[in-house]
Amino acid sequence: MITIITLGTNLGAKKRDDGRAFDELRPLKIEAGVLERADGSAYLEFGGNKVLVAVYGPRESHIRRFQRPDRAYIKCRYNMAPFSVDDRKRPGPDRRSIEISKITAEALQPAIILEKFPRSVIDIYIEVLEAEGGTRCAGITAASVALADAGVPMKDMVVACAAGKVNDEVVLDLSEAEDKDGQADVPVAILPRSGEITLLQSDGNLTPDEFEKALDLAVKGCMEISDIQKEALKNRYGE
Amino acid sequence: MITIITLGTNLGAKKRDDGRAFDELRPLKIEAGVLERADGSAYLEFGGNKVLVAVYGPRESHIRRFQRPDRAYIKCRYNMAPFSVDDRKRPGPDRRSIEISKITAEALQPAIILEKFPRSVIDIYIEVLEAEGGTRCAGITAASVALADAGVPMKDMVVACAAGKVNDEVVLDLSEAEDKDGQADVPVAILPRSGEITLLQSDGNLTPDEFEKALDLAVKGCMEISDIQKEALKNRYGE
Amino acid sequence: MITIITLGTNLGAKKRDDGRAFDELRPLKIEAGVLERADGSAYLEFGGNKVLVAVYGPRESHIRRFQRPDRAYIKCRYNMAPFSVDDRKRPGPDRRSIEISKITAEALQPAIILEKFPRSVIDIYIEVLEAEGGTRCAGITAASVALADAGVPMKDMVVACAAGKVNDEVVLDLSEAEDKDGQADVPVAILPRSGEITLLQSDGNLTPDEFEKALDLAVKGCMEISDIQKEALKNRYGE
Amino acid sequence: MNVIPEITRKSITNLINNMERADGRALDEYREISVETGVISKAEGSARVKIGNTQILVGTKPQIGTPFEDTPNVGVLMTNSELLPMAAPNFEPGPPDERSVELARVADRCVRESEMVDLEKLCIIEGKKVWMVFIDLHILDYDGNLFDAAVLGIVAALLDTKIPQATVEDDEIIINREIMEPLPIRDKALMNTFVKIGDQIVLDPNLEEEEILSARLSIGITASGKICAMQKGGDDPFTKEEIMKAVKIAEGKTKDLMKYLENPTTP
Amino acid sequence: MNVIPEITRKSITNLINNMERADGRALDEYREISVETGVISKAEGSARVKIGNTQILVGTKPQIGTPFEDTPNVGVLMTNSELLPMAAPNFEPGPPDERSVELARVADRCVRESEMVDLEKLCIIEGKKVWMVFIDLHILDYDGNLFDAAVLGIVAALLDTKIPQATVEDDEIIINREIMEPLPIRDKALMNTFVKIGDQIVLDPNLEEEEILSARLSIGITASGKICAMQKGGDDPFTKEEIMKAVKIAEGKTKDLMKYLENPTTP
Amino acid sequence: MNVIPEITRKSITNLINNMERADGRALDEYREISVETGVISKAEGSARVKIGNTQILVGTKPQIGTPFEDTPNVGVLMTNSELLPMAAPNFEPGPPDERSVELARVADRCVRESEMVDLEKLCIIEGKKVWMVFIDLHILDYDGNLFDAAVLGIVAALLDTKIPQATVEDDEIIINREIMEPLPIRDKALMNTFVKIGDQIVLDPNLEEEEILSARLSIGITASGKICAMQKGGDDPFTKEEIMKAVKIAEGKTKDLMKYLENPTTP
């Protein structure tokens, strides 16, 4: 298990409410292989977020709806524990988790070599055990590590991070408080080798210039997190 | 598209709240072939009612419950849009729509040559976009036009109309206000060629004589509407 | 149909609120073969409880989840009628009825010769028409009679009865009032020939000695009820 | 879906075309009927009805609830039906299917439109609190003609129903279960169901007859002779003459059926 | 899952790689668009929108409800969408699936984040009662690009919406349906959807194009030029350049689209 | 349904008949146990429990709610359980199935009947407002014996739970999150689960053992030595002697288990 606190580069600049620099990530730690039964798993803490991911598969699917003749099908379930938020969340999927499950599958898919496993399914189960802003990105980042831990062949390891606008400033990795009071949130996932973007949402108000700045900042954050993903795997499997 | 205002025959008689004679229909217009994707479709306005019907099939059914070895299976879904009524209706089927879906399928079935399409299903989707009394009859009338538009082979074109009792008078085609304050409502569907009755309900209080009068009046209304159905098809396909 | 009032053996002892001795059952009557369509059925009244049980099968199952290659599958549904309790119960399964259905199937299963009917299912439908304490035991007892009435081959006829602790005394067969105010309830089902226990729950507070006493008392109650089960079948089928 | 062998279908149809039935009944004759009331002590009203081997248990439960906005001074009857999986080999557990929904809605309309219960007397505080009487149909054994059995059972159960006295003091409702009062009854209605088999109209179909019917017509008639409900079913049409003939028969049969409500058995 | 023949896929892709489209449009050109408002009299606001053969009906219904605890003085917009089984041969009846949920949520965010409606003015009694405006998307005919049609329809319906005057007297809310007031509108936003096919970025995909897209990007832009929503979909990634190019095009196209809101047809 | 090969079944059974287990444990020995509390900052109480490779996370959330009508001055514990699909290859997403319902109900009864929490002290306004403590079992990794892990986790989480001070002034409830108070704890109970394999009774079954068990018995015992819950499962019966032997062992084992509650790890 490794922990890193990114110090950021504009140390002299104005700080945020939690003391971070505008381009500074929250403390992050990732551990691979934390569950016994799952084929692959990962545990991630990112600021106050705690996320656990299990991967099963590639395995045979007996449901026709989830079979593709030429490739594997990615099934993703993003779920929040009832006790993960201030007011207890009722168990079971809601509209928010249905949408996040869908875009998480789409974000991870471009990295996975699906053609190797026709008619099979890869199940990705993301459990948010505690939520403090940025859980969808945390889930994607952890899921990549769990996929690698499960031995699923991938071209690259998808990594996700958000940038946004708070107090008229473009900042990296919004905390829960910043997300709530902020002006915009832009979650991004990338394939770090090519820099291509596999998840992109924007929620709030941004000029096109601000949007570009946020996108660039999020990509930069992704690259930093990517190193920690790799460390987590090295930590488990050696170099 | 054609519009008709039936003037009724007892013009000298006492009028109803909306000025109609006792045996007078509300203004009616029907248009066939209004949707691109559906195999057949029809749009109907009848007084304040607005109803859209789409037909898919006959097509293969992959659900065994809907397969008959010797004939096609009629599946009907009557649905009200949430904004079609004064107080927003929650989306999804309720007990009323389940019953109407069932009797609508039974009302239409006798006209359709089912034996031609064993193991297949014909889907009829009735959407009430705006409701102002008499939507089940409007749905059946429009569905017949949509079935014809889809090229489903039929012996006849089912048509529906209600009669009822308001202020102790037997009247044709109750409006929403009349239905609410009225004493009885008798929706009827017929095969116009034979005059046989494929839908019959009665809700309220009628002496047997009044019932017979209402039934006769409803059949008369059906015959008038039948002409408009045919016009709608002529309008689309020529003579 | 036969009715029996067990008089109990400690007649001189302190009585309970309803006048019964500590080891006395409520009046019980069982009738076999009360329904036309079911393969087997039984009706039971036990104190204020009224329970009706129908059995269908062994019959072919078309649901793979309920098929076992080497034996029959027992499906049990315990259900309370909406009008069976003081405050109307919403129709449909709740958590309590799901648990009781599961343990009822497990309680009955050891008696049934399942290997005779591979891939088939035996459906047991228990309807509580009126509830007055002890319905799960009443359901099991009646279900055995219905299984016998259906001709399902069995090694023995499972029978159930509860004991418990009320006012610091270990007593047999708690009524609704006793269950509510009591300190513990121990429902037990047995195979009467071997005395082996196929259902056992305990809810409340008992010392190990009290528990053993309650268990013995419940087994004793089961043996008495077992005779009435057999009478019900004799009554229907002769000796 | 139950499938009846073609040979059975033909033999039943031929019999009926000759004005006979397999169980010896006349075409316009009911099977044996029994009505018991007061069968469930915890229900405020209950009835067990048998028509032939068809068996239905009906229980009523009054609850205090809020009236509908457009009828603020009127109590509510709520009818639910469960085609229990115990009642027939092909009934499945689960939420009510379309047959069950139709049964409950048609029976509900028949009773409501007959104005049997004076619902205005079930108002406790106008616009705020009224009695809602839940009527639950528990179908125990299914051998055809659920409509007539359901309405007979509901009417018997409503006649059996007692509701606790509810008085209002200082905007509080006081429920006194010591004083149980019968429902305010004004009229009664029962239902007669006919099916078309071959060339004939046949009353009270049993299961075998239901499985080969081409059309079905249920007619609700009040004690005062009014038609209060009607529902056609089935895949084939009726002629007007067939409908009016059924109405005629139903007028007489309803009077006969009403007698079963007069002295119901009590357990 | 719709399967498009490999040969069609190739021919569409080849055309687009040559900067052409099967229906003759330019890569950054919308299909024919029509907007009608006031089409449902019983809805407080309504709009029927067509983009090519895609057809959506949107209706709004204001109701009085309780505000969320963390925003006690703010009204609520609730967007629901039904991909009606009538709209496409492979849509099934039932609760909204993930496509339908995504559509409703993205459209909702686009409208909410544009701050089009001044929700604070929809507060009636702080912390207790606010207007909740239900927006229902009824998808009638599906020929691609539901996102842009949905947002166009919602915005047109909101501009058409009138809510009754609500005043507070002695802690009671008095609703006066004689006085209907338009919603408090501040800004407007519309959405532009691009898809990647072959090497190109293409605006307003029709159904055939949607079925072969490798990636999708929807961009919501306000009249005042702000990006208020964005949603990527599809199985393949975008490069940053592709995204910024789409943003550029969207800025211009939004202004064109806004014109359809100015003089909507009324039936 | 998991299927275990016949040969594995036989080898495990033979070992157990010889008083041995595949993992070297004695028949009445638990696997390694760990208890961590305070693991979820947003939960008012939480615990992560491992028994061998079985891993459960329990979180508690107090909410103010209405008491049940028949217990107007008593707070409420609500136990829910989710057998997460992450925990085993054959667990499916969806509403709790019968195993999950049984687990939650048995664990709930064990804790409730032990009278561990003084629920009367959770009453805020009699008949109107009480604390409802939601206990959510999140099953993360399933290697057998969920019952014992669940009860251990719930008890640890309840011991860890702090609820905000709630005072009543002028019929208003004031919640002060600055002052967090522990739950009023009176007793404690833990559960011991035995299974019958071959001729023996075995404590704390792992997954492989669970899959070949013929019968299961879970016994809840309080710190004060009372039996507060019992639940038999499985397809085969127990003799009375087997049951009383299990009770005997459980009395001793409960005392050992209680030690894990004394110094739980905190992260």
Coordinates of N, CA and C in Angstrom, one line a residue, chain D residues 20 82 125 145 212:
Chain D
E20 N -78.1 -28.8 -23.8 CA -77.7 -29.6 -22.6 C -76.3 -29.2 -22.1
E82 N -56.8 -11.2 -5.2 CA -55.6 -12.1 -5.4 C -56.1 -13.4 -6.0
I125 N -64.7 13.6 9.0 CA -64.6 15.1 9.0 C -64.4 15.5 7.5
N145 N -66.3 -18.8 -13.4 CA -67.2 -17.8 -13.0 C -66.8 -17.0 -11.7
I212 N -63.5 -22.8 -23.2 CA -63.9 -22.9 -24.7 C -64.8 -21.8 -25.1

